[in-house]
Coordinates of C-alpha atoms in Angstrom, one line a residue:
Chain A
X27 CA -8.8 -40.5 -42.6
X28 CA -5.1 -40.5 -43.6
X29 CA -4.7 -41.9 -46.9
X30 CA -1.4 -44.1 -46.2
X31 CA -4.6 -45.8 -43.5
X32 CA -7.1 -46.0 -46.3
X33 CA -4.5 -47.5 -48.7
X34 CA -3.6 -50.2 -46.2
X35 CA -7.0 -50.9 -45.9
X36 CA -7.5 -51.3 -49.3
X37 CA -4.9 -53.8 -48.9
X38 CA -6.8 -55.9 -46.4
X39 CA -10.0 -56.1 -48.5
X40 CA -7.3 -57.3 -51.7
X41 CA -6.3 -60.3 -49.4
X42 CA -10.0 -60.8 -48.4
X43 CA -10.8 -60.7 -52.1
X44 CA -8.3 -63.3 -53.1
X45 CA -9.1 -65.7 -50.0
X46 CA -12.1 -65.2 -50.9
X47 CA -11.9 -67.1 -54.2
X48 CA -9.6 -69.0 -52.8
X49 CA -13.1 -70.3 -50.8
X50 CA -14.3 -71.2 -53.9
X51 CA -12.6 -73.8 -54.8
X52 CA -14.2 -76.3 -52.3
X53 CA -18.5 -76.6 -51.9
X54 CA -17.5 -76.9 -48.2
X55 CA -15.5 -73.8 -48.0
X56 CA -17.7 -71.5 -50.6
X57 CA -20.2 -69.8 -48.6
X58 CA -17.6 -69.0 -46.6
X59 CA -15.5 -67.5 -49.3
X60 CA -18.6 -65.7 -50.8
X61 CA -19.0 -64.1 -47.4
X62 CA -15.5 -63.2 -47.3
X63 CA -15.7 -61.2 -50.1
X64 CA -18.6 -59.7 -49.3
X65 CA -17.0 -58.1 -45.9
X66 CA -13.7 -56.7 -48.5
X67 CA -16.3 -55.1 -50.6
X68 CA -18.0 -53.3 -47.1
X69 CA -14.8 -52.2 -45.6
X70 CA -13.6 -50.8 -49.3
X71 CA -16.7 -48.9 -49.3
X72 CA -16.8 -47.8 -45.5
X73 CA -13.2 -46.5 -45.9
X74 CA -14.1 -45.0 -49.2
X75 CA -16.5 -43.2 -47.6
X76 CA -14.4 -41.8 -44.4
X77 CA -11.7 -40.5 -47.4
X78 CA -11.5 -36.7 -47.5
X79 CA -12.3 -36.2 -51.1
X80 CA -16.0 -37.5 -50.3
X81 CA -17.8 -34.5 -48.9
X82 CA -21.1 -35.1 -50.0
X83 CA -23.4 -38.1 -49.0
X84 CA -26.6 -37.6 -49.7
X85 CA -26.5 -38.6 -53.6
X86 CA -24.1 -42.0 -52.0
X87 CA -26.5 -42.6 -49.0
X88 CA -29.6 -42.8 -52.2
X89 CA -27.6 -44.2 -54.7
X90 CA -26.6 -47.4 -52.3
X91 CA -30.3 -47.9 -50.9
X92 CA -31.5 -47.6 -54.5
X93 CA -29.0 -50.1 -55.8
X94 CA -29.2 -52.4 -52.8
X95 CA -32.7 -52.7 -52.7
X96 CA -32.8 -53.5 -56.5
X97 CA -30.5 -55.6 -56.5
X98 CA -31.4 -57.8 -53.4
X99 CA -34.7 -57.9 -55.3
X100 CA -33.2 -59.6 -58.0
X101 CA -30.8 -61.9 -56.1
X102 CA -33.9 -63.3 -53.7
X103 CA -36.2 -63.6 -57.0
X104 CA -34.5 -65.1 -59.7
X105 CA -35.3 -68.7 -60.9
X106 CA -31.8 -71.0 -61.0
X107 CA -32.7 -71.8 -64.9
X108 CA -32.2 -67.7 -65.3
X109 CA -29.3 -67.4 -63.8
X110 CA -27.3 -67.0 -66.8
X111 CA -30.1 -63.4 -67.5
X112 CA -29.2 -62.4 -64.4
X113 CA -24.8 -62.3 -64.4
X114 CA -25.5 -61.1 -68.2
X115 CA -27.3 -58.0 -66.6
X116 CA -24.9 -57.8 -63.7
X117 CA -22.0 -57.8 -65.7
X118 CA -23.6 -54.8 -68.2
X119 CA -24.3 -53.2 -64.8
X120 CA -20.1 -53.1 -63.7
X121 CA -19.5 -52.2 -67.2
X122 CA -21.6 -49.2 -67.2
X123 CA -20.8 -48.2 -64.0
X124 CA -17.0 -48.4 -65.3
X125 CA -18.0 -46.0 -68.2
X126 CA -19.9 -43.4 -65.9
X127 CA -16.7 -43.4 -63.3
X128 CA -14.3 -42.4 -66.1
X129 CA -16.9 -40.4 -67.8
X130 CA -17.1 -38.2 -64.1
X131 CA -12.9 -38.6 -63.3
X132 CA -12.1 -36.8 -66.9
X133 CA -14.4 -33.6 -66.1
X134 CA -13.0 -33.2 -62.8
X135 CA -9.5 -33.7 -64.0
X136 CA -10.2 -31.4 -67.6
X137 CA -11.2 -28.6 -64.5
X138 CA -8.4 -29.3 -62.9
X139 CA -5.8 -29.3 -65.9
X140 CA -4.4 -32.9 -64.6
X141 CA -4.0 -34.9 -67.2
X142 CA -1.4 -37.1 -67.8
X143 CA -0.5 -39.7 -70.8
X144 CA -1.5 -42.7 -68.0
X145 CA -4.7 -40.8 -67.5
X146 CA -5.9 -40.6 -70.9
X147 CA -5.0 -43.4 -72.2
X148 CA -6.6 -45.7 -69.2
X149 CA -9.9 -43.1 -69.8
X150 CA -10.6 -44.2 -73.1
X151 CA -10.2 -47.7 -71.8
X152 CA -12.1 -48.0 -69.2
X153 CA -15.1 -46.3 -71.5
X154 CA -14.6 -48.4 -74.3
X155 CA -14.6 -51.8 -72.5
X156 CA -17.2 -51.0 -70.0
X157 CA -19.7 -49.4 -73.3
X158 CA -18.3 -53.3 -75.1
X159 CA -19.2 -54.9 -71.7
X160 CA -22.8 -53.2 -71.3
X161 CA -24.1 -53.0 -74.6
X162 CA -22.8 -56.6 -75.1
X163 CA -24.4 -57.6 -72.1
X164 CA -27.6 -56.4 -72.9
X165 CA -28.4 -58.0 -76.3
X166 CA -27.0 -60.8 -74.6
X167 CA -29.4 -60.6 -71.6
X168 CA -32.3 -60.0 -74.5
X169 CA -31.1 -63.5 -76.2
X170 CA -31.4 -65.7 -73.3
X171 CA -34.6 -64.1 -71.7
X172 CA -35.9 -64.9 -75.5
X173 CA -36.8 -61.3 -76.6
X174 CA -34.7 -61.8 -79.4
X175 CA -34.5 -65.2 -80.8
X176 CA -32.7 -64.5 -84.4
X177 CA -29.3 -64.6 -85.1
X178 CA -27.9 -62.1 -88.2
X179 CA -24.2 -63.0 -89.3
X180 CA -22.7 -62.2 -92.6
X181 CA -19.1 -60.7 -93.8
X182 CA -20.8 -56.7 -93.4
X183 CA -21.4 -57.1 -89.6
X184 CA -17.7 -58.3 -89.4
X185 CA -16.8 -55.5 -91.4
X186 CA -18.8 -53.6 -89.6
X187 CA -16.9 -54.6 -86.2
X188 CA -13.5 -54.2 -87.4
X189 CA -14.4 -50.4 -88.8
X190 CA -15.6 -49.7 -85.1
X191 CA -13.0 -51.1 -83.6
X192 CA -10.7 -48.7 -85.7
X193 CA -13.0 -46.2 -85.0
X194 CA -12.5 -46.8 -80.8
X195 CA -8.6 -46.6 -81.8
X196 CA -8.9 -43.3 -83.3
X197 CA -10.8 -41.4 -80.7
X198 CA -9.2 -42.8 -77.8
X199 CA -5.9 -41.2 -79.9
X200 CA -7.7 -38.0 -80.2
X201 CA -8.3 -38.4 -76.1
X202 CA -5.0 -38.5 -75.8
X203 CA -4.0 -35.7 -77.8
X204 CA -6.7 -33.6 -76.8
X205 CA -7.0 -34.0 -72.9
X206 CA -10.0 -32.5 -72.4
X207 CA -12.2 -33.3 -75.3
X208 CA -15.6 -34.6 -73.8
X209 CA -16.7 -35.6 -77.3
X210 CA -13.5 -37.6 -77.7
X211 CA -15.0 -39.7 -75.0
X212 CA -18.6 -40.1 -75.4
X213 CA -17.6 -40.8 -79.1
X214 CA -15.3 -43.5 -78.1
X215 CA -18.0 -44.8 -75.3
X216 CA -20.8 -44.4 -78.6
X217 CA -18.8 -46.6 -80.9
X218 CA -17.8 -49.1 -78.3
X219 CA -21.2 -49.3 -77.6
X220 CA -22.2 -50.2 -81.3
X221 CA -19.1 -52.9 -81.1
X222 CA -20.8 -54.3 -77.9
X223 CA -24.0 -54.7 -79.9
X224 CA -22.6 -56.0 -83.1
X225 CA -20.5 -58.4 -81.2
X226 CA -23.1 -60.6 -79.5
X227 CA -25.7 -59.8 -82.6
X228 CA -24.7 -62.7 -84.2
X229 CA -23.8 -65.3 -81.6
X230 CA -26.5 -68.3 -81.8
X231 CA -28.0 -70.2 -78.1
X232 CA -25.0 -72.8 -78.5
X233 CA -22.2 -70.4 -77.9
X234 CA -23.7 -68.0 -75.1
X235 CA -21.7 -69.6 -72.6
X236 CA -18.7 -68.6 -74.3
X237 CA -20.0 -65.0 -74.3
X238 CA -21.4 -64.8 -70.7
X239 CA -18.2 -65.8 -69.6
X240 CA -16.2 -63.7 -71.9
X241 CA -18.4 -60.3 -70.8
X242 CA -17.6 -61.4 -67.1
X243 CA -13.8 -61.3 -68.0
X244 CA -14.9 -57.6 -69.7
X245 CA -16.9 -56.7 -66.6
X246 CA -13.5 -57.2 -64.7
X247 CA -11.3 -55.1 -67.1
X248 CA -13.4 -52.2 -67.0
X249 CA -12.9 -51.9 -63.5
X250 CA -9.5 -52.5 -63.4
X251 CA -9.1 -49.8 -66.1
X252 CA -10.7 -47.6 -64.0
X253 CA -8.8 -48.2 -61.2
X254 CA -5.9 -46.9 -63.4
X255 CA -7.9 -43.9 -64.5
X256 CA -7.7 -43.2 -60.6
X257 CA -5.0 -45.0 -59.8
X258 CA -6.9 -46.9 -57.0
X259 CA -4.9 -50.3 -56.2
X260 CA -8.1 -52.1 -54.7
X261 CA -9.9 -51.4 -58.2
X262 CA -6.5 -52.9 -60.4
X263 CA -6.3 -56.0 -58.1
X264 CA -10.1 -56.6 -58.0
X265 CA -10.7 -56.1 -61.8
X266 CA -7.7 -58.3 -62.8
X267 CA -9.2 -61.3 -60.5
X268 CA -12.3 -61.2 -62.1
X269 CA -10.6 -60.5 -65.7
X270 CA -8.7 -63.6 -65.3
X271 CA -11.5 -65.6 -63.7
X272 CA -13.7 -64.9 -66.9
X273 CA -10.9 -65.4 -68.8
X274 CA -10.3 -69.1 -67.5
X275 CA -14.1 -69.7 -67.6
X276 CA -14.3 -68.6 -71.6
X277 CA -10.9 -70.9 -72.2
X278 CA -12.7 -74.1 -70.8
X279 CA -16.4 -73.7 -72.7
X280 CA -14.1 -73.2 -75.8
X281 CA -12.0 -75.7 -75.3
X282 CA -15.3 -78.1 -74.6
X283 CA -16.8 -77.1 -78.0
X284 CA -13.4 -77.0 -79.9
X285 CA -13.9 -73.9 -81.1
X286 CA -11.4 -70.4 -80.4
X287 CA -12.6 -67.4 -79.3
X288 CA -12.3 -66.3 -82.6
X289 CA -14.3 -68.4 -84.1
X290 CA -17.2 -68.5 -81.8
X291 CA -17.2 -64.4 -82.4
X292 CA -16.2 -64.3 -86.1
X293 CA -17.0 -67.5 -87.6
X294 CA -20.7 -68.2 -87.0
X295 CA -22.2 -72.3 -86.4
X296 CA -21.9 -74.3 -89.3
X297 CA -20.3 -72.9 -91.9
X298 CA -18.3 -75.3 -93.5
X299 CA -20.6 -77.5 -95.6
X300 CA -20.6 -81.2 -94.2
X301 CA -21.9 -84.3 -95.8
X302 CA -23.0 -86.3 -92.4
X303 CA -26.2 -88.0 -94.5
X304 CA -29.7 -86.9 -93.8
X305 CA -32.0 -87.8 -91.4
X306 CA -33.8 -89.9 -93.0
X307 CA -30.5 -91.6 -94.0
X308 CA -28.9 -92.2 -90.5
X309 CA -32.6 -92.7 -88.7
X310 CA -34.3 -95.0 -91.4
X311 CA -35.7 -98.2 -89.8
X312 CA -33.2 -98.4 -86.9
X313 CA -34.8 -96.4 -84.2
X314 CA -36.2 -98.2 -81.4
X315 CA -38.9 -97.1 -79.2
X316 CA -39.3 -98.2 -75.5
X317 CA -41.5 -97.6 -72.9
X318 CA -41.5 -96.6 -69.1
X319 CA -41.8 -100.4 -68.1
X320 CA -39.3 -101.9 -70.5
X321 CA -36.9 -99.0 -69.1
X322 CA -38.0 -100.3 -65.2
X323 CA -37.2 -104.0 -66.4
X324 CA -33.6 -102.7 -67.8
X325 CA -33.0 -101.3 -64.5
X326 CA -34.1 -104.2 -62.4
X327 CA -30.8 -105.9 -63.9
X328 CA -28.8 -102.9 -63.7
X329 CA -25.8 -102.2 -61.3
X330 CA -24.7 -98.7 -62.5
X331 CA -26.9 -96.1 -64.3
X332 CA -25.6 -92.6 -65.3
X333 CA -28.2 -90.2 -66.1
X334 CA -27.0 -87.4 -68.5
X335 CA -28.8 -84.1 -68.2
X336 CA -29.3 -81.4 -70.5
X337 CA -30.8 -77.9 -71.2
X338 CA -34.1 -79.8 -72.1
X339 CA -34.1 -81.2 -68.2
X340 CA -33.9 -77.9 -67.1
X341 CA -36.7 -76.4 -69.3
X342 CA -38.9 -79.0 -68.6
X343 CA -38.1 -78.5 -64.8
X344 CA -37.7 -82.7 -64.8
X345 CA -35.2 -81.9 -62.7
X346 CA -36.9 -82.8 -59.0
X347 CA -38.4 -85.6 -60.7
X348 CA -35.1 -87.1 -62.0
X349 CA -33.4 -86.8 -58.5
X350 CA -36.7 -89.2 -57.2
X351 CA -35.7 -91.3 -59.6
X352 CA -32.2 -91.6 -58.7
X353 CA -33.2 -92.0 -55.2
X354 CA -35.5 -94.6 -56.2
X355 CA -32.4 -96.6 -58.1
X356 CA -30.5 -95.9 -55.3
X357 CA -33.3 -97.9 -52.8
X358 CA -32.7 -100.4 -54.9
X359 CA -28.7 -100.8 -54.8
X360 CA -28.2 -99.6 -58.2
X361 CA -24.8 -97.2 -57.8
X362 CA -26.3 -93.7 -59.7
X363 CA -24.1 -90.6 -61.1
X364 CA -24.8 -88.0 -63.1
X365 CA -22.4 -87.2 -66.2
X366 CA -22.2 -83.3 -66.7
X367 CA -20.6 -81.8 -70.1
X368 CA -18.9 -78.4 -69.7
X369 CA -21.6 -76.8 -72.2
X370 CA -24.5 -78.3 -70.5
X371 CA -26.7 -75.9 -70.1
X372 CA -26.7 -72.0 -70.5
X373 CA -23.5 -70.9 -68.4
X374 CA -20.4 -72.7 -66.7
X375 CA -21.7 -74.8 -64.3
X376 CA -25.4 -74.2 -65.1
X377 CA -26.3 -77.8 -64.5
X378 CA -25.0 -78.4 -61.3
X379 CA -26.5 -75.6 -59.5
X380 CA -30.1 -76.5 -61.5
X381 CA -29.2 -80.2 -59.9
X382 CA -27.8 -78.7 -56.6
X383 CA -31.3 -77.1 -56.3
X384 CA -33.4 -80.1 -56.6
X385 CA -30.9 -81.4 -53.4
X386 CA -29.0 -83.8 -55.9
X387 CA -25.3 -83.8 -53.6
X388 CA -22.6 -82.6 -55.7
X389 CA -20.1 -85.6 -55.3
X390 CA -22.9 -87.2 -57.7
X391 CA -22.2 -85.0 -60.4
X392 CA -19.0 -86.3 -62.3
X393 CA -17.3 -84.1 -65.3
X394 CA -16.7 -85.7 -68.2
X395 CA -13.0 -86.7 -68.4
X396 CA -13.3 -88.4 -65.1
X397 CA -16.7 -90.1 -66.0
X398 CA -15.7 -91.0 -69.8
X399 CA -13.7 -94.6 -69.3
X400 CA -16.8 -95.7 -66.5
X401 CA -19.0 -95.9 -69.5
X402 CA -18.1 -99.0 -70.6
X403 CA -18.8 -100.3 -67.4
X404 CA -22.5 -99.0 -67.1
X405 CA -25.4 -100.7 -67.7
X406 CA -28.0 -98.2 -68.5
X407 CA -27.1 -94.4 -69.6
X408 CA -30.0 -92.1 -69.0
X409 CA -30.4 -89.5 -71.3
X410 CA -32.4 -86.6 -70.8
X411 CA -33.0 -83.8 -72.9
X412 CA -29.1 -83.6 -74.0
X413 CA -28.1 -84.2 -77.8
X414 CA -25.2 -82.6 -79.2
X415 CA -23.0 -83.5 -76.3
X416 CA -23.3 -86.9 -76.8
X417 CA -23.2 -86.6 -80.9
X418 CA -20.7 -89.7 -81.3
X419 CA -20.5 -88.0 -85.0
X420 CA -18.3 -85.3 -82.8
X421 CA -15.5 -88.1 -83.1
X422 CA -15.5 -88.0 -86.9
X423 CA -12.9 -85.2 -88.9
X424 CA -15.7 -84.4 -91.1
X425 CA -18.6 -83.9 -89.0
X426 CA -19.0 -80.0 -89.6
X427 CA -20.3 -77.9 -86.4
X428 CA -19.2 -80.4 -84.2
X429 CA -15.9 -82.3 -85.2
X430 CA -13.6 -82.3 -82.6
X431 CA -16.0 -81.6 -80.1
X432 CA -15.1 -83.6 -76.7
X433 CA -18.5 -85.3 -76.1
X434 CA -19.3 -87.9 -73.2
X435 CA -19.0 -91.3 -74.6
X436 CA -22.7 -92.7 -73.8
X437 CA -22.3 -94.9 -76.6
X438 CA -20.2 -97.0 -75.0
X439 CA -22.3 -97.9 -72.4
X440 CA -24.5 -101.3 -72.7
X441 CA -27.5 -99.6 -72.6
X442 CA -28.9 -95.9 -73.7
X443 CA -32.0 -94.9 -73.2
X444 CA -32.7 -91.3 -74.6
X445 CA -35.6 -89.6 -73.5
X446 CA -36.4 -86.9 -76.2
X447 CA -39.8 -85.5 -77.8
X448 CA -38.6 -86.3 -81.6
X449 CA -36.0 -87.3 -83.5
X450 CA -35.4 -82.8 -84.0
X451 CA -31.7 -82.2 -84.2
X452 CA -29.6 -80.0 -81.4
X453 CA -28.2 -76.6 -81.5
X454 CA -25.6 -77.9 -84.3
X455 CA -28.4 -78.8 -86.9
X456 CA -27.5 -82.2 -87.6
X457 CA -28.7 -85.9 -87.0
X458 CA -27.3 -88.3 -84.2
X459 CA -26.4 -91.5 -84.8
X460 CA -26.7 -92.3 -81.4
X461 CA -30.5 -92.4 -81.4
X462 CA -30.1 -95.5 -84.4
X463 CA -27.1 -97.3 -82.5
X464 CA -28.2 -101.1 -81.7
X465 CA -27.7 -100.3 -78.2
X466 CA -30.2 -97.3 -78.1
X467 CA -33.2 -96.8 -77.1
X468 CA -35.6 -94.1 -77.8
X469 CA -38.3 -93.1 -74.9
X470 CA -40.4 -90.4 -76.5
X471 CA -42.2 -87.8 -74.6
X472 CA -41.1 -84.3 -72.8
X473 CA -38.5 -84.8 -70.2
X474 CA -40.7 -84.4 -67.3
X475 CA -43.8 -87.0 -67.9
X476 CA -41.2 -89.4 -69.1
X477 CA -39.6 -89.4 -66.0
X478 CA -42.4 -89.2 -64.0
X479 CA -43.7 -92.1 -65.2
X480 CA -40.5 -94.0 -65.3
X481 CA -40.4 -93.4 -61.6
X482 CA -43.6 -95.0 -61.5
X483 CA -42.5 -98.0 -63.6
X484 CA -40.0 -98.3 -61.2
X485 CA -41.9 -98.4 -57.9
X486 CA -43.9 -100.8 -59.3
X487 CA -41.5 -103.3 -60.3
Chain B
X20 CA 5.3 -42.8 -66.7
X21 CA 6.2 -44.2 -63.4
X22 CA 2.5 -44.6 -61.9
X23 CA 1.5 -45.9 -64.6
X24 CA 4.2 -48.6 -64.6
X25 CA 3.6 -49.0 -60.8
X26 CA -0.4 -49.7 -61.7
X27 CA 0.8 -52.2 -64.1
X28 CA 2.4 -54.2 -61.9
X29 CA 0.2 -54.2 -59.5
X30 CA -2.7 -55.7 -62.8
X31 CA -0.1 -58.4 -64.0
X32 CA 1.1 -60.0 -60.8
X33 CA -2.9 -59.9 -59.4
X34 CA -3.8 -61.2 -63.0
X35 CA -1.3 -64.2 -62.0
X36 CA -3.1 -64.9 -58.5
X37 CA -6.2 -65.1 -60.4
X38 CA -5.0 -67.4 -63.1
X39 CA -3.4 -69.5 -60.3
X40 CA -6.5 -69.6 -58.0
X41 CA -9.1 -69.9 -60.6
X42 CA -8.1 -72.8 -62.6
X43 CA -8.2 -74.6 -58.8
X44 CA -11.9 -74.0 -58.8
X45 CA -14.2 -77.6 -59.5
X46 CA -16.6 -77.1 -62.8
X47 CA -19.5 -77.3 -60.3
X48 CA -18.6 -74.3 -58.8
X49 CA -18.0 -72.3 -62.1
X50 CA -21.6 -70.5 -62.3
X51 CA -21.4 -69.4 -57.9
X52 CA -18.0 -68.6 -59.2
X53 CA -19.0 -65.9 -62.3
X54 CA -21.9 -64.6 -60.0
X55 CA -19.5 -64.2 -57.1
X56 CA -17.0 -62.7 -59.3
X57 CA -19.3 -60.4 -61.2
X58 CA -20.2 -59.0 -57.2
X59 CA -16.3 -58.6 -57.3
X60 CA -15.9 -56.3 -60.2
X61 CA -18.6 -53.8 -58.4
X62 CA -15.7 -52.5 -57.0
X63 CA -16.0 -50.1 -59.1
X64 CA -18.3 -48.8 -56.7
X65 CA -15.5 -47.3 -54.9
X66 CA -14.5 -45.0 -57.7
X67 CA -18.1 -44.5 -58.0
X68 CA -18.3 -42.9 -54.2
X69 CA -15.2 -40.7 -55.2
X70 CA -17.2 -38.9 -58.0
X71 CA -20.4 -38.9 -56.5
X72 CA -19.2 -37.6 -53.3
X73 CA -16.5 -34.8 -54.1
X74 CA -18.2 -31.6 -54.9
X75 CA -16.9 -30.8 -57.7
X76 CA -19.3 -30.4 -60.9
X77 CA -23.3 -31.2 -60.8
X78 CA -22.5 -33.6 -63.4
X79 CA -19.6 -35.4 -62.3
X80 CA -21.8 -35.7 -59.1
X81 CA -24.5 -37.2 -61.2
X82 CA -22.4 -39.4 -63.5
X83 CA -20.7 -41.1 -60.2
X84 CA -24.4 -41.4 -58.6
X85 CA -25.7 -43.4 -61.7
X86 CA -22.4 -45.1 -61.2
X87 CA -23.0 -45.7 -57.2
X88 CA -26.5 -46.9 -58.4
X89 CA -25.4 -49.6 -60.8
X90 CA -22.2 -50.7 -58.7
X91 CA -24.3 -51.2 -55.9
X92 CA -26.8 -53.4 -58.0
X93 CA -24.0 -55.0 -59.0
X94 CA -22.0 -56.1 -55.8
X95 CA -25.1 -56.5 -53.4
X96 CA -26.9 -58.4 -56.3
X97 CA -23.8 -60.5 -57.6
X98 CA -23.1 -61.6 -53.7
X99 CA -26.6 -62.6 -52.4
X100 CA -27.2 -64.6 -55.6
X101 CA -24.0 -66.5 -55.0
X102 CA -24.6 -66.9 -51.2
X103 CA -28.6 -68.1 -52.0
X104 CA -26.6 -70.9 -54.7
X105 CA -24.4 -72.3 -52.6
X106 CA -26.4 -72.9 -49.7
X107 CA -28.1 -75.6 -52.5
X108 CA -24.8 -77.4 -52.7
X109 CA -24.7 -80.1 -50.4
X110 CA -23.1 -82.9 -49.1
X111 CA -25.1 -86.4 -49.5
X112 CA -26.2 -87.1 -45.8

């Protein structure tokens, strides 16, 4: 096929691409974006294939049953609560492939004594971010699945990182002066891949959102760089959407743990040293207990309830049992919403698709600036399995890990029951006064059984 | 010098579209939203056909089939994941 028709079609699947997202920004209208990108992606690759350049098929024909059938596997298999495993993986997988394109485009254009500045230049790019983006990914993927459950920080591994990154500088330079020095490039790729590693080595379970979203942005750059290696417009455009989308994504979970980018990658949790008293300080004699029926007689009086889920819902799989328990509240008139905080759970959004899964509707699930000034107007706040979010310490200069930290105001509300197996601190390692306010309540037990057997306090009532 | 200038603006004015149409997109569509933009960025998989399929060198041919391999992963993965999510969103009846 002519290329001026290949080009244009390129063109159609850049506008599918973009209405596709566009889809996205409505539940109603999603599937239907998804789809739509979906058919951009097939009629990229079916004019790919008819361009005169491909001549071969047999390793394209393998390679896409291989791939599809793999990663169909994976899409039909994974659990929601591993989601955020799977789009680490994916995104090492674009990288890699980024790295491999550029890898193959600089032998064919070393043979063919093309090389330009441009060339070069977006070469070593596309390698180093893709190596960043895999490598990254991986250790990533290997922290959430649990493999690897330490974190290492210290001033050598930033050292470390910035002596890498110089060293990526320096042989993309020799790239460019050299044209067709393989080693240039694999050493680049090497050393970016160390960078990925060292990157995400010391990032603790609080701030993997941040870095899942931040490899996605990578995951788009390497394949716009390599669609300037080629200088293939449907790669550029494509690339820079999802580059931007990641980018967006890693703005907002910093922004909802007041933290920058470079801080979540270079300062490590909790290293300013905080006086916020002890446990035994902020706890001592003021925690109340309560049980399943005293919770079912404080929602017989109730009118609003506002159950606030976090990571511990989702590992406890409480979630199918909380929606009975909404439903039941519901029977009963009692108006029920869920208040989600942008870091609740493991990735943007987590929470809503664990909820969406247990068939909770999404007009339920509120965010937190809109659902923040109804708190004072609800009667009992439900709180299940989430601590740091609703730290009211977060409001305090001096509060260390967590100062400054938008949080959802259930203290406000006239009741809070917290449903939590001990008084154990979150992610940010210190105690919450919330579980010692006067208007607290503390309903021990893991997330599921507690619920369970509220919803049987409840039907019995 | 001029491609490359060309291929720039084609990046910056897409990365605007992006910025403009993603910050329209709800928090509870932010995780169908990474997945379904992950399946996005296997688009390398079309520079991926272009080395695996142009005879050229054995290796270049088996560099862009690993790349066809992992792209492929990638986009048919990244989109079935999303479509299987949001068929869980719904509406309350």
């Amino acid at each position: 096929m002519q290329l001026t028709l290949i080009n244009f079609a390129y063109l159609v699947a850049s506008v599918l691409f973009i209405l596709g997202l566009k889809g996205l920004t409505h539940p109603r209208t999603a599937v239907r974006g998804n789809l739509l990108g979906a058919l951009a992606m097939l009629l990229a690759v079916v004019v790919t294939l008819l361009d005169q350049r491909v001549v071969t098929f047999e390793y394209i024909l393998a390679g896409i049953v291989i791939g599809a059938l793999i990663g169909s596997a994976f899409a039909a298999r994974i659990p929601m609560t591993s989601m955020p495993e799977l789009v680490a993986v994916f995104n090492g997988f674009g990288g890699i492939a980024s790295v491999l394109v550029a890898g193959a485009a600089l032998f064919e254009a070393t043979d063919l004594g093309a090389s330009s500045v441009r060339f070069t230049i977006s070469t070593a790019a596309s390698g180093i971010i893709g190596a960043v983006t895999f490598f990254g990914s991986l250790i990533a993927f290997l922290k959430l699945a649990e493999f690897v459950k330490k974190s290492w920080s210290g001033g050598a591994i930033k050292m470390l990182n910035v002596l890498l990154s110089l060293g990526c500088l320096g042989a993309s330079a020799w790239l460019v002066i050299e044209p067709g020095s393989y080693e240039a490039y694999w050493l680049a790729v090497a050393l970016a891949a160390l960078l990925g590693i060292f990157l995400v080595v010391p990032i603790g379970g609080a701030d993997m959102p941040v870095v899942i979203a931040f490899l996605n942005s990578c995951s788009g750059l390497a394949a716009a760089a390599t669609g300037f290696v080629l200088g293939n417009n449907i790669l550029i455009i494509a690339g820079s959407l999802v580059g931007a989308s990641g980018l967006i994504l890693t703005q907002i979970m910093c922004k909802a743990m007041n933290r920058s980018l470079g801080n979540v990658f270079f300062g490590g949790v909790g290293d300013a040293a905080t006086d916020v008293g002890s446990d035994e300080e902020v706890y001592a004699g003021k925690v109340k207990s309560t049980s399943a029926d005293e919770v079912a007689m404080l929602f017989d009086t109730a009118r609003r309830v506002v159950i606030v889920p976090g990571y511990g819902m989702a590992v406890a799989q409480a979630q199918h049992a909380v929606r009975d328990l909404a439903n039941e509240l519901e029977t009963r008139g009692i108006d029920v919403e869920y208040a989600i905080h942008p870091v609740a759970g493991r990735m943007p959004g987590h929470m809503n698709v664990l909820l969406a899964e247990a068939e909770v509707p999404y007009e339920k699930l509120v965010e937190m600036d809109v659902i923040n000034p109804s708190f004072q107007q609800t009667d009992v706040v439900l709180v299940i399995g989430a601590n740091d979010v609703v730290n009211p310490l977060a409001r305090q200069a001096d509060s260390g890990p967590i100062a400054g930290m938008p949080i959802l105001d259930v203290d406000k509300a006239r009741t809070v029951v917290v449903v939590k197996r001990s008084l154990s601190p979150g992610f940010a390692g210190i105690p919450n006064p919330l579980f010692a306010a006067d208007n607290s309540l503390m309903f021990f037990g893991s997330a599921k059984e507690a619920v369970l057997d509220l919803v049987a306090a409840v039907k019995e009532s | 010098m001029e491609a490359l200038v060309a291929a720039l603006t084609v990046f910056v004015l897409a990365v605007f579209v992006g910025f403009e149409i993603i910050t329209k997109i709800p928090p509870t569509l932010h995780t169908p939203l990474m997945s379904g933009s992950n399946a996005i960025s296997g688009i390398t998989l079309v520079g991926a056909l272009l080395s695996a399929g142009s005879e050229h060198s054995e290796l270049a041919t088996w560099l862009g089939m690993a790349a066809v391999v992992f792209a492929t992963v990638n986009a048919v993965g990244g989109f079935m994941v999303t479509h299987r999510m949001l068929g869980m969103f719904k509406r309350r009846d």
